[in-house]
PDB file of C-alpha atoms in Angstrom:
ATOM      1  CA  MET A   1      98.838 207.778 152.725  1.00 96.00           C
ATOM      2  CA  PHE A   2      99.301 211.331 153.984  1.00 97.00           C
ATOM      3  CA  ARG A   3     102.379 213.534 153.882  1.00 97.00           C
ATOM      4  CA  THR A   4     103.158 216.361 156.281  1.00 98.00           C
ATOM      5  CA  MET A   5     103.557 219.481 154.136  1.00 97.00           C
ATOM      6  CA  MET A   6     104.269 223.133 154.883  1.00 97.00           C
ATOM      7  CA  LYS A   7     100.941 224.972 155.007  1.00 98.00           C
ATOM      8  CA  ALA A   8     102.076 228.460 155.950  1.00 98.00           C
ATOM      9  CA  LYS A   9     105.287 230.394 156.459  1.00 98.00           C
ATOM     10  CA  ILE A  10     105.949 233.852 157.856  1.00 98.00           C
ATOM     11  CA  HIS A  11     109.492 234.451 156.637  1.00 97.00           C
ATOM     12  CA  ARG A  12     111.838 236.795 158.531  1.00 98.00           C
ATOM     13  CA  ALA A  13     109.363 238.316 160.983  1.00 98.00           C
ATOM     14  CA  ARG A  14     110.931 240.543 163.617  1.00 98.00           C
ATOM     15  CA  VAL A  15     110.185 239.792 167.284  1.00 98.00           C
ATOM     16  CA  THR A  16     108.534 242.875 168.793  1.00 98.00           C
ATOM     17  CA  GLU A  17     108.369 241.580 172.362  1.00 96.00           C
ATOM     18  CA  SER A  18     109.064 238.584 174.587  1.00 95.00           C
ATOM     19  CA  ASN A  19     106.969 238.115 177.710  1.00 94.00           C
ATOM     20  CA  LEU A  20     108.215 235.511 180.195  1.00 93.00           C
ATOM     21  CA  ASN A  21     105.316 236.141 182.608  1.00 92.00           C
ATOM     22  CA  TYR A  22     102.650 234.594 180.400  1.00 88.00           C
ATOM     23  CA  VAL A  23     101.200 231.096 180.234  1.00 79.00           C
ATOM     24  CA  GLY A  24     102.754 230.411 176.809  1.00 74.00           C
ATOM     25  CA  SER A  25     102.369 230.777 173.031  1.00 93.00           C
ATOM     26  CA  ILE A  26     103.183 233.259 170.284  1.00 97.00           C
ATOM     27  CA  THR A  27     101.091 236.363 169.680  1.00 97.00           C
ATOM     28  CA  ILE A  28     100.801 237.266 165.983  1.00 98.00           C
ATOM     29  CA  ASP A  29      99.026 240.242 164.399  1.00 98.00           C
ATOM     30  CA  GLU A  30      95.677 238.870 163.189  1.00 98.00           C
ATOM     31  CA  ASP A  31      96.154 240.474 159.741  1.00 98.00           C
ATOM     32  CA  ILE A  32      99.359 238.460 159.276  1.00 98.00           C
ATOM     33  CA  MET A  33      97.594 235.314 160.512  1.00 98.00           C
ATOM     34  CA  ASP A  34      94.824 235.812 157.943  1.00 98.00           C
ATOM     35  CA  ALA A  35      97.295 236.354 155.108  1.00 98.00           C
ATOM     36  CA  VAL A  36      98.901 232.939 155.635  1.00 98.00           C
ATOM     37  CA  ASP A  37      95.807 231.101 156.927  1.00 98.00           C
ATOM     38  CA  ILE A  38      97.009 230.457 160.473  1.00 98.00           C
ATOM     39  CA  VAL A  39      94.260 230.368 163.100  1.00 98.00           C
ATOM     40  CA  GLU A  40      94.227 230.912 166.853  1.00 97.00           C
ATOM     41  CA  ASN A  41      95.473 227.897 168.843  1.00 97.00           C
ATOM     42  CA  GLU A  42      97.130 226.374 165.760  1.00 98.00           C
ATOM     43  CA  LYS A  43     100.445 224.639 166.418  1.00 98.00           C
ATOM     44  CA  VAL A  44     103.430 226.382 164.831  1.00 98.00           C
ATOM     45  CA  GLN A  45     107.161 225.858 164.670  1.00 98.00           C
ATOM     46  CA  ILE A  46     109.426 228.834 165.351  1.00 98.00           C
ATOM     47  CA  VAL A  47     112.964 229.070 163.969  1.00 98.00           C
ATOM     48  CA  ASN A  48     115.153 231.837 165.410  1.00 98.00           C
ATOM     49  CA  ASN A  49     117.608 233.063 162.751  1.00 98.00           C
ATOM     50  CA  ASN A  50     119.685 234.861 165.387  1.00 97.00           C
ATOM     51  CA  ASN A  51     120.527 231.937 167.663  1.00 97.00           C
ATOM     52  CA  GLY A  52     119.352 228.789 165.831  1.00 97.00           C
ATOM     53  CA  ALA A  53     116.680 227.861 168.390  1.00 97.00           C
ATOM     54  CA  ARG A  54     113.816 225.760 167.000  1.00 97.00           C
ATOM     55  CA  PHE A  55     110.681 225.122 169.034  1.00 97.00           C
ATOM     56  CA  GLU A  56     106.927 224.615 168.827  1.00 97.00           C
ATOM     57  CA  THR A  57     104.073 226.506 170.434  1.00 97.00           C
ATOM     58  CA  TYR A  58     100.542 227.625 169.612  1.00 97.00           C
ATOM     59  CA  VAL A  59      99.196 230.912 168.240  1.00 97.00           C
ATOM     60  CA  ILE A  60      97.087 233.578 169.900  1.00 96.00           C
ATOM     61  CA  LYS A  61      95.658 236.554 168.027  1.00 96.00           C
ATOM     62  CA  GLY A  62      97.339 239.901 168.327  1.00 97.00           C
ATOM     63  CA  PRO A  63      95.582 243.170 167.537  1.00 97.00           C
ATOM     64  CA  ARG A  64      95.001 243.793 163.833  1.00 98.00           C
ATOM     65  CA  GLY A  65      97.513 246.180 162.329  1.00 98.00           C
ATOM     66  CA  SER A  66      99.803 246.030 165.369  1.00 98.00           C
ATOM     67  CA  LYS A  67     102.547 244.037 163.549  1.00 98.00           C
ATOM     68  CA  VAL A  68     103.100 242.228 166.864  1.00 98.00           C
ATOM     69  CA  ILE A  69     105.228 239.085 167.005  1.00 98.00           C
ATOM     70  CA  CYS A  70     105.538 238.301 170.721  1.00 98.00           C
ATOM     71  CA  LEU A  71     106.909 235.104 172.232  1.00 97.00           C
ATOM     72  CA  ASN A  72     105.312 234.293 175.562  1.00 96.00           C
ATOM     73  CA  GLY A  73     106.076 232.067 178.534  1.00 94.00           C
ATOM     74  CA  ALA A  74     109.018 229.658 178.335  1.00 92.00           C
ATOM     75  CA  ALA A  75     109.500 230.486 174.629  1.00 93.00           C
ATOM     76  CA  ALA A  76     110.482 234.007 175.684  1.00 95.00           C
ATOM     77  CA  ARG A  77     113.773 232.499 176.898  1.00 95.00           C
ATOM     78  CA  LEU A  78     114.606 231.489 173.305  1.00 96.00           C
ATOM     79  CA  VAL A  79     114.230 234.916 171.652  1.00 97.00           C
ATOM     80  CA  GLN A  80     115.010 238.550 172.227  1.00 96.00           C
ATOM     81  CA  LYS A  81     113.279 241.640 170.929  1.00 97.00           C
ATOM     82  CA  ASP A  82     114.403 242.336 167.332  1.00 98.00           C
ATOM     83  CA  ASP A  83     115.417 238.714 166.630  1.00 98.00           C
ATOM     84  CA  VAL A  84     114.407 237.529 163.164  1.00 98.00           C
ATOM     85  CA  VAL A  85     112.227 234.412 163.153  1.00 98.00           C
ATOM     86  CA  ILE A  86     110.513 232.098 160.711  1.00 98.00           C
ATOM     87  CA  ILE A  87     107.057 230.874 161.732  1.00 98.00           C
ATOM     88  CA  LEU A  88     105.824 227.660 160.077  1.00 98.00           C
ATOM     89  CA  SER A  89     102.670 225.583 160.183  1.00 98.00           C
ATOM     90  CA  TYR A  90     102.120 222.196 158.608  1.00 98.00           C
ATOM     91  CA  VAL A  91      99.189 220.175 157.288  1.00 98.00           C
ATOM     92  CA  LEU A  92      98.580 216.523 156.422  1.00 98.00           C
ATOM     93  CA  VAL A  93      97.924 216.223 152.676  1.00 97.00           C
ATOM     94  CA  GLU A  94      96.575 213.172 150.879  1.00 98.00           C
ATOM     95  CA  GLU A  95      99.146 211.663 148.525  1.00 96.00           C
ATOM     96  CA  ALA A  96      96.910 212.393 145.508  1.00 97.00           C
ATOM     97  CA  LYS A  97      96.896 216.128 146.345  1.00 97.00           C
ATOM     98  CA  VAL A  98     100.587 216.602 147.174  1.00 96.00           C
ATOM     99  CA  ALA A  99     101.534 217.724 143.638  1.00 95.00           C
ATOM    100  CA  THR A 100      98.962 220.533 143.694  1.00 95.00           C
ATOM    101  CA  HIS A 101      99.401 221.628 147.321  1.00 96.00           C
ATOM    102  CA  GLU A 102     100.337 225.311 147.604  1.00 95.00           C
ATOM    103  CA  PRO A 103     101.432 226.811 150.924  1.00 96.00           C
ATOM    104  CA  ARG A 104     101.033 230.482 151.739  1.00 97.00           C
ATOM    105  CA  VAL A 105     104.393 232.172 152.258  1.00 97.00           C
ATOM    106  CA  ALA A 106     104.590 235.757 153.520  1.00 98.00           C
ATOM    107  CA  ILE A 107     107.922 237.523 153.041  1.00 97.00           C
ATOM    108  CA  MET A 108     108.258 240.177 155.736  1.00 98.00           C
ATOM    109  CA  ASP A 109     110.255 243.401 155.968  1.00 98.00           C
ATOM    110  CA  GLU A 110     111.985 244.731 159.103  1.00 97.00           C
ATOM    111  CA  ASN A 111     108.702 246.333 160.272  1.00 98.00           C
ATOM    112  CA  ASN A 112     106.633 243.135 159.959  1.00 98.00           C
ATOM    113  CA  GLN A 113     104.932 244.365 156.809  1.00 98.00           C
ATOM    114  CA  ILE A 114     104.202 241.717 154.200  1.00 98.00           C
ATOM    115  CA  VAL A 115     106.231 242.682 151.135  1.00 97.00           C
ATOM    116  CA  GLU A 116     105.425 239.626 149.038  1.00 96.00           C
ATOM    117  CA  MET A 117     103.099 236.627 149.105  1.00 96.00           C
ATOM    118  CA  LEU A 118     104.221 233.378 147.489  1.00 94.00           C
ATOM    119  CA  ALA A 119     102.395 230.122 146.776  1.00 84.00           C
ATOM    120  CA  THR A 120     105.590 228.103 146.923  1.00 77.00           C
ATOM    121  CA  GLU A 121     109.055 228.176 148.413  1.00 71.00           C
ATOM    122  CA  PRO A 122     111.424 229.237 145.622  1.00 67.00           C
ATOM    123  CA  ALA A 123     114.560 227.175 145.048  1.00 65.00           C
ATOM    124  CA  SER A 124     116.760 230.162 145.862  1.00 61.00           C
ATOM    125  CA  THR A 125     117.690 232.438 148.734  1.00 60.00           C
ATOM    126  CA  VAL A 126     114.937 234.864 149.786  1.00 54.00           C
ATOM    127  CA  LEU A 127     116.210 237.881 151.686  1.00 55.00           C
TER     128      LEU A 127
END
């Protein structure tokens, strides 16, 4: 049996741009992608803290060091610049490995800098 587990989380990233005139996806700074082990074309879930929207899309690489978080295409209708979002990816984990599975969680500041990396989601509020 497999369980669907959180693989990666970018917590409280700030949307830098939304671009309706694009085919679709989310553009993420490649440095941030590397930190949480998200790859180009990977499916992600986006949660908008400002309006409660939840949706899925796929990732495209943004320039390294740019701190870009840009929602493209139809997803651009669900966010505005400066909204705070959570970006999640999931993985299927064999039952025998569930107890030792450790996601990569990046806690972001208001400038999309990683301020802390976690190997688990703490049982408390993370600001």
